[in-house]
Coordinates of C-alpha atoms and ligand atoms in Angstrom, one line a residue:
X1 CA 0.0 0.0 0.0
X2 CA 1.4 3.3 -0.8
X3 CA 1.4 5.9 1.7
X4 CA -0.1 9.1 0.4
X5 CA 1.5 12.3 0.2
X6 CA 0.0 15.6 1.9
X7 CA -0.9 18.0 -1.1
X8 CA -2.3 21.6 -0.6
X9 CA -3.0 23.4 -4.1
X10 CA -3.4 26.8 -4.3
X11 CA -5.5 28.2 -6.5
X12 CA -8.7 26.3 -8.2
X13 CA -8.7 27.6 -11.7
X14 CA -7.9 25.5 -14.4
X15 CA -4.3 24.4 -13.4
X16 CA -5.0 24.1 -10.3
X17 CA -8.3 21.9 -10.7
X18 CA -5.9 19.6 -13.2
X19 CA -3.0 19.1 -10.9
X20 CA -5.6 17.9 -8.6
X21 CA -6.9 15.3 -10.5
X22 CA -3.4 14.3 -11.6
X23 CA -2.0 14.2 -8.1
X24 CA -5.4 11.9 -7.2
X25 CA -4.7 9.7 -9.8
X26 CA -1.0 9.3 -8.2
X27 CA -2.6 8.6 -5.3
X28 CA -2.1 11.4 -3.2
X29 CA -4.1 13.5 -0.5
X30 CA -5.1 16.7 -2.0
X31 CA -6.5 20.0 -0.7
X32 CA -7.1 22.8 -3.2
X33 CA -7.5 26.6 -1.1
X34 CA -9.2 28.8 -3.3
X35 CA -9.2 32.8 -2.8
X36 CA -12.8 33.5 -4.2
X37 CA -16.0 31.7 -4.2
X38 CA -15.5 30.2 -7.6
X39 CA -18.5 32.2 -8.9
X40 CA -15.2 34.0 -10.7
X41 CA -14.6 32.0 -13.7
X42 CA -15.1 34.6 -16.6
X43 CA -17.7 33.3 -19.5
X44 CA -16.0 33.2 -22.7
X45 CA -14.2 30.3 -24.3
X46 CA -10.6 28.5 -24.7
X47 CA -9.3 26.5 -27.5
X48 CA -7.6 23.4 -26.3
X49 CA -4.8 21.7 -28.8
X50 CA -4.5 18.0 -28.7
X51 CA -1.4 18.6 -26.2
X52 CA -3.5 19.1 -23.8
X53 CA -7.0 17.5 -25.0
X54 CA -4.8 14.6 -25.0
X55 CA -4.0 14.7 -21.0
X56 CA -7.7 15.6 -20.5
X57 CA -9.0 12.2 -22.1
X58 CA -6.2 10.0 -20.3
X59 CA -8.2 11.5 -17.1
X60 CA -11.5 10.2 -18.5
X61 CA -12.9 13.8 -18.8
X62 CA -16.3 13.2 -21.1
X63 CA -16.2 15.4 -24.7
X64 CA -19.7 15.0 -24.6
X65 CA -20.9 16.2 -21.3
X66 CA -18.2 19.0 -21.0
X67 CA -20.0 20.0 -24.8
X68 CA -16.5 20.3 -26.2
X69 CA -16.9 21.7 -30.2
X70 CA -14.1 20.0 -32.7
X71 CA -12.2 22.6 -34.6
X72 CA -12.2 22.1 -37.9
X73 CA -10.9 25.7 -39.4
X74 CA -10.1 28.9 -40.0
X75 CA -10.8 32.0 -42.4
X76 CA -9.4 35.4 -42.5
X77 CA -11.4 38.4 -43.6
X78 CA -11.0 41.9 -43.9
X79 CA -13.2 43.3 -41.5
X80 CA -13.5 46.8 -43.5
X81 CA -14.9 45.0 -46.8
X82 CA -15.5 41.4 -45.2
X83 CA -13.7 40.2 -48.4
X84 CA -11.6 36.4 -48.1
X85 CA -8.0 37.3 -47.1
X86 CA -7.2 33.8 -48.4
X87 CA -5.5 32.3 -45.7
X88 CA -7.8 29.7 -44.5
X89 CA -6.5 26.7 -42.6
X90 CA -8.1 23.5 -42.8
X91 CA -6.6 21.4 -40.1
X92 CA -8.0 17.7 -39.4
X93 CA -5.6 17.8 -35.8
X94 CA -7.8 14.2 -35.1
X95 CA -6.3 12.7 -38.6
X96 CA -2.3 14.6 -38.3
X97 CA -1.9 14.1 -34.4
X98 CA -4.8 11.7 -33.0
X99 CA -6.7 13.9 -30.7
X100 CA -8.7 16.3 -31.5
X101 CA -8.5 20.6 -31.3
X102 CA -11.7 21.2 -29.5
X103 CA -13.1 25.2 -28.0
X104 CA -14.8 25.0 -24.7
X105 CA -16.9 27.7 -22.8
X106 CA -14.5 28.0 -19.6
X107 CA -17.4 27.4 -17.6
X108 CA -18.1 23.5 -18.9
X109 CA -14.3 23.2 -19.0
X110 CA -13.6 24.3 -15.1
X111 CA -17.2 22.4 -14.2
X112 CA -15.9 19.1 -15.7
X113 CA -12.1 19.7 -14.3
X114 CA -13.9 20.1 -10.6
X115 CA -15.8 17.2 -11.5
X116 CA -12.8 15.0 -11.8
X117 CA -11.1 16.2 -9.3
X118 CA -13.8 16.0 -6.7
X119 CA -16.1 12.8 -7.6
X120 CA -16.1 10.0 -5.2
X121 CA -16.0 7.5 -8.3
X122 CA -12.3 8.7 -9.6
X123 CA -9.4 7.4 -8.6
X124 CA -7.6 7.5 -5.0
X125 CA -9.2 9.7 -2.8
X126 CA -11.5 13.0 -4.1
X127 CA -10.1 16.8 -3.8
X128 CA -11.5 18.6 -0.9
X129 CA -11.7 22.7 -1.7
X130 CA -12.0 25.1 0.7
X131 CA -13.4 28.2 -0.9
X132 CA -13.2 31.6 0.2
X133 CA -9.6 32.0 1.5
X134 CA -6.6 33.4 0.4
X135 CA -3.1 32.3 1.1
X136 CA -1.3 35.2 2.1
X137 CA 1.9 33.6 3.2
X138 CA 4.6 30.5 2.2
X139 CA 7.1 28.6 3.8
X140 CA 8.6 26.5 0.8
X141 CA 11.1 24.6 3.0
X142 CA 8.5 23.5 5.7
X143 CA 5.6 23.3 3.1
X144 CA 3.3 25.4 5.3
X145 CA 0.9 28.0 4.1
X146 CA -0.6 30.8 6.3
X147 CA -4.6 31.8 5.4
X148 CA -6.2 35.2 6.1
X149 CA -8.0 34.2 8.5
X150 CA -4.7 33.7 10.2
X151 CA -4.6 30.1 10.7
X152 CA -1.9 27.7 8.9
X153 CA -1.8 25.0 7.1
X154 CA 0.9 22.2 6.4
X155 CA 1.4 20.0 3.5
X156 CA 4.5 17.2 1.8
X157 CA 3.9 19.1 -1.1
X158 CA 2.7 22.9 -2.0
X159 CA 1.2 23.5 -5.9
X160 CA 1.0 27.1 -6.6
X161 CA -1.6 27.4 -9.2
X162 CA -2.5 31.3 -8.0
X163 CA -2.8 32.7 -11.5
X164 CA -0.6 35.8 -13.2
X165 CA -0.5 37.9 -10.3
X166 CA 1.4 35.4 -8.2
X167 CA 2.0 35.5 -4.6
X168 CA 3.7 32.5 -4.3
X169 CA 6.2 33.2 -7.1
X170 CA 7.7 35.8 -5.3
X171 CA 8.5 33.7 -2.4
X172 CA 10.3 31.4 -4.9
X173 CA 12.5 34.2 -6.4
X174 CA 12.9 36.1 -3.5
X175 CA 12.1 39.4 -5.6
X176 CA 8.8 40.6 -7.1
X177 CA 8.6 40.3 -10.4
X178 CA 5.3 41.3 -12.0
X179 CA 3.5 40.4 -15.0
X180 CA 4.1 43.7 -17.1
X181 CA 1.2 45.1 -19.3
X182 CA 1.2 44.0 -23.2
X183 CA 0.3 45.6 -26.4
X184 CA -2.8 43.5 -26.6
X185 CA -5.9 44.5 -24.7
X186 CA -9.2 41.9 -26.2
X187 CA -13.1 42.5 -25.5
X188 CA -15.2 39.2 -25.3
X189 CA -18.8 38.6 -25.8
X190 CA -21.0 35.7 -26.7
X191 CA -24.1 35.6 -29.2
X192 CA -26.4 32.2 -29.5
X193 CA -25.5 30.7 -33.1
X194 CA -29.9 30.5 -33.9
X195 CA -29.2 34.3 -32.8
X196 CA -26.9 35.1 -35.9
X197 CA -28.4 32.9 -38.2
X198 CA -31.9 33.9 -37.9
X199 CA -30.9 37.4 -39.1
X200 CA -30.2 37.4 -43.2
X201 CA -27.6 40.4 -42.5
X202 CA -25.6 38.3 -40.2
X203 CA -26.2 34.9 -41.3
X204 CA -23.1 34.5 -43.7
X205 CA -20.8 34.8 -40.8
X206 CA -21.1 31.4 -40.4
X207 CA -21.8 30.0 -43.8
X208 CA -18.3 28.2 -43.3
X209 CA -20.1 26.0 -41.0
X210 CA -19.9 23.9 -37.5
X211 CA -16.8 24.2 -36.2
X212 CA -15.3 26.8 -38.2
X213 CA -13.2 30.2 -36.8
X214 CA -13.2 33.4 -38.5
X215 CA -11.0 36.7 -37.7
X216 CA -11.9 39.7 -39.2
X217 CA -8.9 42.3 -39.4
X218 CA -8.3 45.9 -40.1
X219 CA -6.1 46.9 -42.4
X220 CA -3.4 47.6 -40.5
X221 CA -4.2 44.6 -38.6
X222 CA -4.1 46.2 -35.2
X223 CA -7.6 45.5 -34.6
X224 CA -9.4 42.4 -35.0
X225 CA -11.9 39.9 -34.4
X226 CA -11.8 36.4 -33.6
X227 CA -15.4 33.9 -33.7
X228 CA -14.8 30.4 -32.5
X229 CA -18.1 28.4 -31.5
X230 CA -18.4 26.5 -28.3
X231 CA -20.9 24.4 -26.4
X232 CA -21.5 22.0 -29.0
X233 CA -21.2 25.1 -31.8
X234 CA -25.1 26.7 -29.8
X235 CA -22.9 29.4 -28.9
X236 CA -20.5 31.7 -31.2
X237 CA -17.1 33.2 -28.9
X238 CA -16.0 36.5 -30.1
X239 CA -13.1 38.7 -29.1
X240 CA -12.5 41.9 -30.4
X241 CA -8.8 42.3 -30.0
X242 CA -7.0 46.1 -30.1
X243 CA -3.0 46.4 -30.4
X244 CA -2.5 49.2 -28.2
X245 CA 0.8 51.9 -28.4
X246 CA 2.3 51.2 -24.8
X247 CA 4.0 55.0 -24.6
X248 CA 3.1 56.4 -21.4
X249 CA 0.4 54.1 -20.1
X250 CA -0.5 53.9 -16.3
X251 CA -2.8 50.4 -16.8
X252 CA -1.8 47.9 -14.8
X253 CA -1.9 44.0 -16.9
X254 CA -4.0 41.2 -16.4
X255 CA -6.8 44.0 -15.1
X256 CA -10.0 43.8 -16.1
X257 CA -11.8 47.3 -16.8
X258 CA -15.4 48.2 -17.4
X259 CA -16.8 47.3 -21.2
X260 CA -19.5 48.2 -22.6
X261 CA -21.7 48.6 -26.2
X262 CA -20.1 51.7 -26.7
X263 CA -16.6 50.8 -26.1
X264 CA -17.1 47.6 -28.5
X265 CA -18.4 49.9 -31.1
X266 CA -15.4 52.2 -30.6
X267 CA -13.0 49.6 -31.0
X268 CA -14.8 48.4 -34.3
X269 CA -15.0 51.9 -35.8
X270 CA -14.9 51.8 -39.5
X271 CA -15.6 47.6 -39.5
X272 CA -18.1 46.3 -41.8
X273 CA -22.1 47.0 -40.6
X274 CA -22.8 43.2 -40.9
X275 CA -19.6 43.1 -38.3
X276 CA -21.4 46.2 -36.3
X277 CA -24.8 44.5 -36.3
X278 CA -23.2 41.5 -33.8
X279 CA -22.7 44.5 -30.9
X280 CA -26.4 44.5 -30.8
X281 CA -26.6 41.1 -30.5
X282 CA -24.5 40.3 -27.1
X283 CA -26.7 40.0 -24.4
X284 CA -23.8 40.9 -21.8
X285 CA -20.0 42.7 -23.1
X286 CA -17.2 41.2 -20.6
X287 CA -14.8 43.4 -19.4
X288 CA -12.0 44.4 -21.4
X289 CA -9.1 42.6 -20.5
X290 CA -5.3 43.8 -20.5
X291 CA -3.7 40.9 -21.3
X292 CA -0.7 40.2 -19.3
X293 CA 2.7 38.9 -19.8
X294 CA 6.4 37.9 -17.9
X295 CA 10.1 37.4 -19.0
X296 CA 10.1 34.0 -18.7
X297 CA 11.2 33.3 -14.8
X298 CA 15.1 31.5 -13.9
X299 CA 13.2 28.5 -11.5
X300 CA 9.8 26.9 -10.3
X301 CA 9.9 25.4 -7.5
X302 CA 11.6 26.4 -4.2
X303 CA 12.1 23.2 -1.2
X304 CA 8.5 21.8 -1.3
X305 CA 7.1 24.1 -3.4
X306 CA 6.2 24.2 -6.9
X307 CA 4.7 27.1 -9.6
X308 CA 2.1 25.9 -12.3
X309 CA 0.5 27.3 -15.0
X310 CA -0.5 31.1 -15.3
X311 CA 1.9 31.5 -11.8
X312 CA 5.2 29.9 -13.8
X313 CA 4.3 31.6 -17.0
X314 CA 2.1 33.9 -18.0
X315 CA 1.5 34.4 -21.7
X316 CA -0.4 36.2 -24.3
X317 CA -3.7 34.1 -25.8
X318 CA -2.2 34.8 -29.7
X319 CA -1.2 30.7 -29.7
X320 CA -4.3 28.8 -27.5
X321 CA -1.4 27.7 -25.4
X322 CA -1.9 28.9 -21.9
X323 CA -4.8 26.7 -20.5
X324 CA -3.0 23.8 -22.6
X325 CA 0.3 24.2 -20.0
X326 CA -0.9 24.7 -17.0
X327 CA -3.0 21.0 -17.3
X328 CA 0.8 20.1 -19.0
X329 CA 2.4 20.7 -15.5
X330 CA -0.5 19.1 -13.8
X331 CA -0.1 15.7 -16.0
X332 CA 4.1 15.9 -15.6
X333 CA 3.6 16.3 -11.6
X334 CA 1.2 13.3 -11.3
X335 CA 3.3 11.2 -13.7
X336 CA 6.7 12.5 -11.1
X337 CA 4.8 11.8 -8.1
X338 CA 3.4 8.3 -9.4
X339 CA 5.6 6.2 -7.6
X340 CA 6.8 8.7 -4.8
X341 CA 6.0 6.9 -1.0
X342 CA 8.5 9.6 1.0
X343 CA 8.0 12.7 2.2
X344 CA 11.5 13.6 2.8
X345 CA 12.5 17.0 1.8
X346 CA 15.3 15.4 -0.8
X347 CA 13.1 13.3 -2.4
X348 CA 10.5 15.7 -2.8
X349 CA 12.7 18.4 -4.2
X350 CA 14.6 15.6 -6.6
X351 CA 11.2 15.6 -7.9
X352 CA 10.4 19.2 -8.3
X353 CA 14.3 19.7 -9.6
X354 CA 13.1 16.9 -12.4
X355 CA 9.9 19.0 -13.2
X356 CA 11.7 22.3 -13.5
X357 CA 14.2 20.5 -15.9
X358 CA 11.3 19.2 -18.1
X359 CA 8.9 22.3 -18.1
X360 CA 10.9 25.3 -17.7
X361 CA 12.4 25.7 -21.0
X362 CA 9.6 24.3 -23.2
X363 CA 7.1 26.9 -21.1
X364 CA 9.8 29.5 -21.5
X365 CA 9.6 29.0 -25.3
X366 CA 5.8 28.6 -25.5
X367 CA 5.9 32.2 -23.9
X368 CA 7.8 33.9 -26.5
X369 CA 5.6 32.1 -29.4
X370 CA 2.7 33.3 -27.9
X371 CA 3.9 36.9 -27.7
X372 CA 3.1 37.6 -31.5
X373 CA -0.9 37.1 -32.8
X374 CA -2.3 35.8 -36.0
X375 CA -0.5 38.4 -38.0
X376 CA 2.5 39.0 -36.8
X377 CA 5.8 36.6 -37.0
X378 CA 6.4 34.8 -33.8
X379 CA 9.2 32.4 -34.7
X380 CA 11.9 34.7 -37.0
X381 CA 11.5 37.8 -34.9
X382 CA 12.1 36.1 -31.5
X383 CA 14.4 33.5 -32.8
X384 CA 17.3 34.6 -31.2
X385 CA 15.7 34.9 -27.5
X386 CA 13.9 31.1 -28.7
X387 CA 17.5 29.7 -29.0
X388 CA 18.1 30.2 -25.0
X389 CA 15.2 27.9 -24.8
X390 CA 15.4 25.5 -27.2
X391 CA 17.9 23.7 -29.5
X392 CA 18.5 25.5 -33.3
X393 CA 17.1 22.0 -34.0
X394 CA 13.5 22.1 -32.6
X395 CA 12.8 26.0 -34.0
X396 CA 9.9 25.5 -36.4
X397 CA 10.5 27.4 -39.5
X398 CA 6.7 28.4 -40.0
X399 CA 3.1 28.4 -38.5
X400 CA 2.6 24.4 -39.6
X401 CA 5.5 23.2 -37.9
X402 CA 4.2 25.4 -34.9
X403 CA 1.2 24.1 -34.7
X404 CA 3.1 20.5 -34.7
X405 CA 5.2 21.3 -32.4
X406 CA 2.5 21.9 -29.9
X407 CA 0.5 19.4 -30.5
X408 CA 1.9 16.7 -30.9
X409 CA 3.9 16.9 -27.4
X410 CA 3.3 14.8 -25.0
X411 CA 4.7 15.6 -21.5
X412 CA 4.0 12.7 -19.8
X413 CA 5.9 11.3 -22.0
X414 CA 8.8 13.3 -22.2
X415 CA 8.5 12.9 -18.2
X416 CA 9.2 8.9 -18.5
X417 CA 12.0 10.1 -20.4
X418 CA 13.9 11.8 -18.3
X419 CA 13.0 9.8 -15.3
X420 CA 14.3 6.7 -17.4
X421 CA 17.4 8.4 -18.9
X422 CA 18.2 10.0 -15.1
X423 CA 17.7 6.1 -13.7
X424 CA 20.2 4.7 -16.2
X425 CA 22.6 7.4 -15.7
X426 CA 22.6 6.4 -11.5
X427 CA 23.1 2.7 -12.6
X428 CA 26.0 2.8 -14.4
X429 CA 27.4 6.0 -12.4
Ligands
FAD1 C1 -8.5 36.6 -23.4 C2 -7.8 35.3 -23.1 C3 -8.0 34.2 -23.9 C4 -7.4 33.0 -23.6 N1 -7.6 32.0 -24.5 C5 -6.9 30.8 -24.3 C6 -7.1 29.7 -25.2 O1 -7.8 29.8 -26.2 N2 -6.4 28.5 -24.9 C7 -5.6 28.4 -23.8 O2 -5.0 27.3 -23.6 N3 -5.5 29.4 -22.9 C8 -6.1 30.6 -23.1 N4 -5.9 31.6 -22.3 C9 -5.1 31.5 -21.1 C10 -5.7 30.7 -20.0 O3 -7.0 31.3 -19.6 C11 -4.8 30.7 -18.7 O4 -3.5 30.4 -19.1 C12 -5.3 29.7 -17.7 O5 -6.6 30.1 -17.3 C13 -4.4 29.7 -16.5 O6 -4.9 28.9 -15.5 P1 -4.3 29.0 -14.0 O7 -5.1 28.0 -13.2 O8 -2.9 28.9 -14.0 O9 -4.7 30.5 -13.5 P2 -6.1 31.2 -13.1 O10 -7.1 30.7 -14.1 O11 -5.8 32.6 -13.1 O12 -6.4 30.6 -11.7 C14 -5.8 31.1 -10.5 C15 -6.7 30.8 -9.3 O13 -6.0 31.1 -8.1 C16 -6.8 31.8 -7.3 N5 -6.0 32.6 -6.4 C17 -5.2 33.6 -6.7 N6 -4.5 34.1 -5.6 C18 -4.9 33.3 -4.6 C19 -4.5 33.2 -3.2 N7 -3.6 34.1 -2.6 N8 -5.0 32.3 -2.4 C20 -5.9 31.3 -2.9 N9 -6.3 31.4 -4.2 C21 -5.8 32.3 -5.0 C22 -7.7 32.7 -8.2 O14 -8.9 33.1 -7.5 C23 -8.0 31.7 -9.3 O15 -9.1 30.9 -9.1 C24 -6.6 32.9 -22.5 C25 -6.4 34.0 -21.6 C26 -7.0 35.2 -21.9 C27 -6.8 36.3 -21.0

């Protein structure tokens, strides 16, 4: 019988909900401590590429239930003239990689992630959350946590899944470092697919069909808008994107400021009045959101504690790829931990040490991809800062090899890897 580790997670969004379902599937004893009282999670949608929709169906997570839509495309359009930009991408990722690129509304995805991790019928022993209570304070060597309402908490193991504003990552460094504001600033808002099509004005939006994305961009392609459909394609995502002049700004990133009808309109001044017509169409506009960023950060994990997902690295949406590796560092945890029956502070941080080895550099990169959107050129422009990151051999010389390069990854097993290759190394030392 295995004896089970102690795990607190901090943080219940979607890293955090993954890492617990991963680390109950090792076997372990998880908490998760959540700051709010998970009424938070914003309603608008993620794409997930088969690097992580791969993870999330060795977990058993349902397609069907979580109303996952299969990608099947995109189109780009001029959103002045609505005229075919002819660069539409057809991908079949189910035939080139095996798993599917699916969009879920983050609501399903975070319900069916708290489903896992909770449900009596999973694996080991279900998650318990406490809600409503934020950590305010770490002690990585003795894995303990202080709450505010001033009690503490100890654990084997601390998971820091507390999102781009990090507390716990500045316990690891030992120095602030702050997510800085970016360029990109993006309003969301949602229409019911019957809504568009019922209207003959707005009904070609979709002619391309289930499952099919569409961006419509200015001409100087500093303003944009990307559809994707989610919840089994009822439901049409949109984000209205704006590439912002940084000079003199006061904002602070990852804020969220007050949107409205008028400020959509703004940002789409000049666009197309079949484009216009959607504004009037969104039941609710969500906030504006100043999308965040970090340089990527020198470590991870600090004696028995350990950064995951938004925490670690922070990165722009332009690639789909931040969702996608914070449930990456959840599956490469619960594949380290698999086998792990001590709590001893060496053995726990040979472990972490492993992780950071495995993660670090392939997050790192996946950061600076992501910096760049649809448009612009994220692998020649940044290839020089790339190279600190990866070998010259895995850059990928254009979007396809991109695309392949995250999706067809598979961290858990790059994880058995390492812990093979590390295993024959002691041997024959
Ligand atoms: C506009 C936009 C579009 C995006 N689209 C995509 C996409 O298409 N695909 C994709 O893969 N990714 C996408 N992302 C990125 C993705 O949303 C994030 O990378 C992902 O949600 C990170 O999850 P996380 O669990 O690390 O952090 P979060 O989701 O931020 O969760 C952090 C949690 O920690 C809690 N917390 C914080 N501090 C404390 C504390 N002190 N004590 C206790 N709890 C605390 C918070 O309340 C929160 O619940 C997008 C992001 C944006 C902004």
């Amino acid at each position: 019988m295995q004896s089970p580790l102690t795990v607190i997670i901090v943080g219940g969004g979607i890293g955090g909900l993954s890492a617990a379902i991963a680390l109950r599937g090792a076997g372990h004893s998880i908490k998760i401590i959540e700051r709010s009282s998970f009424l938070d999670e914003v309603g608008a949608a993620v794409t997930l590429f088969p690097n992580a929709v791969r993870i999330l169906d060795s977990w058993g997570l349902d397609h069907a239930k979580a109303h996952f839509t299969k990608f099947r495309g995109i189109g780009a359009f001029s959103a002045q003239t609505l005229q075919d930009l002819r660069v539409k991408v057809f991908t079949d990722y189910e035939a080139k990689f095996g798993t599917p690129r699916v969009n879920a509304h983050r609501v399903d995805l975070h319900s069916a992630l708290k489903e896992l991790a909770t449900t009596e019928d999973g694996p080991g022993s279900p998650a318990t959350i406490q809600l409503s209570c934020p950590v305010v304070s770490y002690d990585a060597k003795n894995g303990t946590v202080k709450l505010a309402d001033g009690s503490e908490e100890r654990a084997d193991l601390i998971i820091a899944a507390d999102g781009v504003h990090s507390q716990a990552a500045t316990h690891i460094l030992g120095y602030n470092a702050p997510a800085t504001v970016s360029r990109s600033t993006v309003i969301r808002f949602l229409i019911p697919t019957e809504t568009i099509l019922k209207d003959p004005l707005t009904e070609p939006l979709l002619e391309s069909g289930p499952g099919f994305w569409s961006t419509y961009a200015a001409a100087d392609r500093k303003r944009y808008i990307v559809r994707y459909p989610c919840r089994d394609d009822t439901l049409q995502n949109f984000g209205m994107y704006v590439l912002r002049d940084l000079n003199n700004t006061t904002e602070k990133a990852g804020f969220r400021l007050k949107a409205d009808r008028n400020a959509l309109r703004q940002a789409m001044d000049g666009f197309h009045p079949t484009l216009l017509a959607l504004c009037d169409k969104a039941a609710e506009i969500l906030p504006l959101w100043i999308c965040a960023e970090r340089e990527p950060l020198p470590r991870c994990y600090r004696g028995r504690m350990v950064l995951i997902g938004d925490a670690s690295h922070p990165m722009l949406p332009h690639r789909g790829q931040g969702a996608a590796a914070s449930i990456e560092d959840a599956a490469a945890l619960g594949e380290l931990f698999k086998d792990v029956q001590s709590s001893e502070l060496e053995v726990i941080e040979s472990k972490l040490k492993m992780f950071q080895d495995v993660r670090l550099n392939r997050a790192s990169a996946t950061q600076i991809l992501s910096h760049e959107n649809f448009f612009g050129d994220p692998i020649n422009g940044p290839k020089q800062r790339l190279l600190k990151f990866l070998p010259e051999s895995e850059l990928c010389q254009n979007a396809g090899q991109m695309d392949a390069w995250f999706s067809q990854y598979d961290v858990v097993r790059d994880i058995q890897r390492t812990m093979g290759e590390r295993q024959h190394a002691t041997a024959a030392a």
